[in-house]
């Protein structure tokens, strides 16, 4: 059986019977999270060390010190040198307010992990162990290296809750101790994927080795301070390092037997998407995956030393290095970052993160999302009471939009106003809870039932791919829709066998005919201009009735929205564990937002 991870991050309705009925959904109790305060400096555990201890030297120089170390440049003086008064851009300062640092803290992750465990109690230990392999890699790895903290051979969620090295998420001595075995093969199926990375244990000759992207590191200071030996690691600049967790295949559980059927489901495949794009290693415009996918933006010409002495002073004899990769690690999950800001104390982060840090990273993420896509329009005409135009969405990333976990969606909202400002057309506009009118049907008991009748019509539970918009009910939605072994829609990851729909926009250079079958689009309804010429774009044809007497000119506003957790993956999440109630409370108080990725406005006379 193949391994999996992000059943951890799935949702779905676990209640229901074979007749497709769900139990009445009782009102959730308002339960706020109550994690104990996270420990910043915990005792070294096996081959692992707290990130804060790494940060004692890998930190910015004191304000005013010259030469400056790990501080942002002053563009008026030099864009290539740290400024003594620049912002702290050291790894620990950037990392601690990222999604990576909070991979375990994430309320959605924890709720989904226990949800899957309760749905499949006979596999609960396996599920939690595999989820935590990548969400708490230090703790899971240490437990299996030493045999400590295991329950019947599995590392479990309740143990992770009390282990400080589990609470720290994806940390320095996890990523930087992964061996170069990730370079063997190309992720799935012949390489390292789904959490199968290797970290040497105590007693291994290669234990306590820190891999970095720079040649000939000066290692004595690190050896003296923390007992690790820094070495050059080619894999630290290779996307397969990240793919060791983010290229994820999950085992499929048969809907009728509730047992694994021996097949795998491609839960997230950003590496394969990138490798088959123009930005991949064999593409026409190769771009380091750190820029195209993995969100560690390199500053190519920026020169900085990478550490200060333990007392905070600068050692001018230590070499300056380039390029420098800030560890802010942006993605698209503003909801989690805003949740961490709003519930910083309840989630145990107030001793580590100052007020405003998560909000600042959320704002950077919001800006970053706006670089992922562009909108353009042509063919604007008005005649016989019909407004016509063609809207093109161009993917500017190295992966599908949206990529990875299937709870994500992207859609187009459109509003048309007449010369008096009156709305004559409005479709795809989210309400105050960031829901669409169609979500009322998609989140119905029938659609969210765990098991459905053999004649159930799943097509009523999601929006099919659209090539033309002619009514307000026609909302173009780009997403993955999961199908079970019976062919019915499911929101439970481990029931996923085949997608019913995958119309996410591919990256440039993505040849649908030649890419692996696992990443091919599905359910395009013969849309001939979807990714035409492997251009990484889709064009939507608007044919909107506005009436012959409409006051001109018409103002058209088109907005492309992104949502990291769509409503079906919220409402379908059930369970007895308090983490489920905590997530549901948070989702009501702070619903996953509809982030604006791109906007386009134009007039038609």
PDB file of N, CA and C in Angstrom, residues 495-532:
ATOM      1  N   UNK A 495     -11.445   8.357   0.360  1.00  0.00           N
ATOM      2  CA  UNK A 495     -12.379   7.749  -0.582  1.00  0.00           C
ATOM      3  C   UNK A 495     -12.068   8.166  -2.023  1.00  0.00           C
ATOM      4  N   UNK A 496     -11.164   9.109  -2.211  1.00  0.00           N
ATOM      5  CA  UNK A 496     -10.883   9.625  -3.553  1.00  0.00           C
ATOM      6  C   UNK A 496     -10.243   8.546  -4.419  1.00  0.00           C
ATOM      7  N   UNK A 497     -10.847   8.307  -5.576  1.00  0.00           N
ATOM      8  CA  UNK A 497     -10.330   7.322  -6.521  1.00  0.00           C
ATOM      9  C   UNK A 497      -9.990   7.965  -7.861  1.00  0.00           C
ATOM     10  N   UNK A 498     -10.876   8.835  -8.330  1.00  0.00           N
ATOM     11  CA  UNK A 498     -10.674   9.540  -9.596  1.00  0.00           C
ATOM     12  C   UNK A 498     -11.359  10.897  -9.509  1.00  0.00           C
ATOM     13  N   UNK A 499     -10.773  11.917 -10.106  1.00  0.00           N
ATOM     14  CA  UNK A 499     -11.460  13.214 -10.105  1.00  0.00           C
ATOM     15  C   UNK A 499     -12.644  13.197 -11.061  1.00  0.00           C
ATOM     16  N   UNK A 500     -13.742  13.789 -10.623  1.00  0.00           N
ATOM     17  CA  UNK A 500     -14.877  13.989 -11.513  1.00  0.00           C
ATOM     18  C   UNK A 500     -14.653  15.219 -12.389  1.00  0.00           C
ATOM     19  N   UNK A 501     -13.843  16.124 -11.878  1.00  0.00           N
ATOM     20  CA  UNK A 501     -13.546  17.362 -12.593  1.00  0.00           C
ATOM     21  C   UNK A 501     -12.166  17.838 -12.169  1.00  0.00           C
ATOM     22  N   UNK A 502     -11.365  18.243 -13.114  1.00  0.00           N
ATOM     23  CA  UNK A 502     -10.112  18.945 -12.832  1.00  0.00           C
ATOM     24  C   UNK A 502      -9.868  19.894 -13.991  1.00  0.00           C
ATOM     25  N   UNK A 503     -10.385  21.104 -13.861  1.00  0.00           N
ATOM     26  CA  UNK A 503     -10.224  22.113 -14.906  1.00  0.00           C
ATOM     27  C   UNK A 503      -9.301  23.231 -14.450  1.00  0.00           C
ATOM     28  N   UNK A 504      -8.446  22.920 -13.489  1.00  0.00           N
ATOM     29  CA  UNK A 504      -7.473  23.919 -13.050  1.00  0.00           C
ATOM     30  C   UNK A 504      -6.579  24.293 -14.229  1.00  0.00           C
ATOM     31  N   UNK A 505      -6.250  25.563 -14.336  1.00  0.00           N
ATOM     32  CA  UNK A 505      -5.534  26.048 -15.516  1.00  0.00           C
ATOM     33  C   UNK A 505      -4.069  25.626 -15.444  1.00  0.00           C
ATOM     34  N   UNK A 506      -3.580  24.897 -16.447  1.00  0.00           N
ATOM     35  CA  UNK A 506      -2.192  24.429 -16.414  1.00  0.00           C
ATOM     36  C   UNK A 506      -1.207  25.576 -16.617  1.00  0.00           C
ATOM     37  N   UNK A 507       0.064  25.331 -16.301  1.00  0.00           N
ATOM     38  CA  UNK A 507       1.097  26.333 -16.581  1.00  0.00           C
ATOM     39  C   UNK A 507       1.462  26.341 -18.062  1.00  0.00           C
ATOM     40  N   UNK A 508       2.160  27.371 -18.482  1.00  0.00           N
ATOM     41  CA  UNK A 508       2.614  27.464 -19.867  1.00  0.00           C
ATOM     42  C   UNK A 508       3.494  26.259 -20.216  1.00  0.00           C
ATOM     43  N   UNK A 509       3.311  25.759 -21.431  1.00  0.00           N
ATOM     44  CA  UNK A 509       4.118  24.639 -21.890  1.00  0.00           C
ATOM     45  C   UNK A 509       3.580  23.277 -21.513  1.00  0.00           C
ATOM     46  N   UNK A 510       2.467  23.235 -20.826  1.00  0.00           N
ATOM     47  CA  UNK A 510       1.872  21.987 -20.336  1.00  0.00           C
ATOM     48  C   UNK A 510       1.102  21.330 -21.474  1.00  0.00           C
ATOM     49  N   UNK A 511       1.634  20.223 -22.005  1.00  0.00           N
ATOM     50  CA  UNK A 511       1.027  19.532 -23.139  1.00  0.00           C
ATOM     51  C   UNK A 511       0.098  18.442 -22.616  1.00  0.00           C
ATOM     52  N   UNK A 512      -1.192  18.698 -22.664  1.00  0.00           N
ATOM     53  CA  UNK A 512      -2.168  17.773 -22.091  1.00  0.00           C
ATOM     54  C   UNK A 512      -2.039  16.378 -22.692  1.00  0.00           C
ATOM     55  N   UNK A 513      -1.675  16.297 -23.963  1.00  0.00           N
ATOM     56  CA  UNK A 513      -1.610  15.001 -24.633  1.00  0.00           C
ATOM     57  C   UNK A 513      -0.434  14.151 -24.174  1.00  0.00           C
ATOM     58  N   UNK A 514       0.621  14.783 -23.657  1.00  0.00           N
ATOM     59  CA  UNK A 514       1.834  14.020 -23.348  1.00  0.00           C
ATOM     60  C   UNK A 514       2.173  13.947 -21.869  1.00  0.00           C
ATOM     61  N   UNK A 515       1.519  14.733 -21.032  1.00  0.00           N
ATOM     62  CA  UNK A 515       1.845  14.710 -19.603  1.00  0.00           C
ATOM     63  C   UNK A 515       1.328  13.416 -18.986  1.00  0.00           C
ATOM     64  N   UNK A 516       1.857  13.028 -17.808  1.00  0.00           N
ATOM     65  CA  UNK A 516       1.342  11.835 -17.134  1.00  0.00           C
ATOM     66  C   UNK A 516      -0.166  11.922 -16.923  1.00  0.00           C
ATOM     67  N   UNK A 517      -0.815  10.780 -17.011  1.00  0.00           N
ATOM     68  CA  UNK A 517      -2.275  10.740 -16.914  1.00  0.00           C
ATOM     69  C   UNK A 517      -2.783  11.336 -15.610  1.00  0.00           C
ATOM     70  N   UNK A 518      -2.000  11.189 -14.541  1.00  0.00           N
ATOM     71  CA  UNK A 518      -2.433  11.670 -13.229  1.00  0.00           C
ATOM     72  C   UNK A 518      -2.680  13.169 -13.191  1.00  0.00           C
ATOM     73  N   UNK A 519      -2.057  13.932 -14.085  1.00  0.00           N
ATOM     74  CA  UNK A 519      -2.184  15.390 -14.020  1.00  0.00           C
ATOM     75  C   UNK A 519      -2.962  15.969 -15.202  1.00  0.00           C
ATOM     76  N   UNK A 520      -3.590  15.120 -15.990  1.00  0.00           N
ATOM     77  CA  UNK A 520      -4.360  15.623 -17.122  1.00  0.00           C
ATOM     78  C   UNK A 520      -5.697  16.204 -16.662  1.00  0.00           C
ATOM     79  N   UNK A 521      -6.130  17.287 -17.287  1.00  0.00           N
ATOM     80  CA  UNK A 521      -7.448  17.844 -16.959  1.00  0.00           C
ATOM     81  C   UNK A 521      -8.569  16.853 -17.270  1.00  0.00           C
ATOM     82  N   UNK A 522      -9.671  17.008 -16.559  1.00  0.00           N
ATOM     83  CA  UNK A 522     -10.833  16.133 -16.723  1.00  0.00           C
ATOM     84  C   UNK A 522     -12.098  16.989 -16.676  1.00  0.00           C
ATOM     85  N   UNK A 523     -13.048  16.665 -17.536  1.00  0.00           N
ATOM     86  CA  UNK A 523     -14.343  17.342 -17.502  1.00  0.00           C
ATOM     87  C   UNK A 523     -14.342  18.696 -18.174  1.00  0.00           C
ATOM     88  N   UNK A 524     -13.622  18.837 -19.274  1.00  0.00           N
ATOM     89  CA  UNK A 524     -13.529  20.133 -19.954  1.00  0.00           C
ATOM     90  C   UNK A 524     -14.697  20.388 -20.900  1.00  0.00           C
ATOM     91  N   UNK A 525     -15.524  19.397 -21.126  1.00  0.00           N
ATOM     92  CA  UNK A 525     -16.719  19.566 -21.965  1.00  0.00           C
ATOM     93  C   UNK A 525     -16.381  20.110 -23.353  1.00  0.00           C
ATOM     94  N   UNK A 526     -15.337  19.530 -23.948  1.00  0.00           N
ATOM     95  CA  UNK A 526     -14.944  19.871 -25.325  1.00  0.00           C
ATOM     96  C   UNK A 526     -14.608  21.348 -25.501  1.00  0.00           C
ATOM     97  N   UNK A 527     -14.023  21.944 -24.494  1.00  0.00           N
ATOM     98  CA  UNK A 527     -13.599  23.348 -24.571  1.00  0.00           C
ATOM     99  C   UNK A 527     -12.303  23.415 -25.376  1.00  0.00           C
ATOM    100  N   UNK A 528     -12.389  23.831 -26.613  1.00  0.00           N
ATOM    101  CA  UNK A 528     -11.241  23.779 -27.519  1.00  0.00           C
ATOM    102  C   UNK A 528     -10.178  24.823 -27.221  1.00  0.00           C
ATOM    103  N   UNK A 529     -10.533  25.904 -26.516  1.00  0.00           N
ATOM    104  CA  UNK A 529      -9.522  26.922 -26.250  1.00  0.00           C
ATOM    105  C   UNK A 529      -8.915  26.809 -24.854  1.00  0.00           C
ATOM    106  N   UNK A 530      -9.276  25.772 -24.108  1.00  0.00           N
ATOM    107  CA  UNK A 530      -8.643  25.541 -22.810  1.00  0.00           C
ATOM    108  C   UNK A 530      -7.210  25.081 -23.049  1.00  0.00           C
ATOM    109  N   UNK A 531      -6.246  25.866 -22.594  1.00  0.00           N
ATOM    110  CA  UNK A 531      -4.825  25.567 -22.773  1.00  0.00           C
ATOM    111  C   UNK A 531      -4.461  25.366 -24.243  1.00  0.00           C
ATOM    112  N   UNK A 532      -5.148  26.061 -25.132  1.00  0.00           N
ATOM    113  CA  UNK A 532      -4.857  25.932 -26.558  1.00  0.00           C
ATOM    114  C   UNK A 532      -3.412  26.319 -26.834  1.00  0.00           C
TER     115      UNK A 532
END
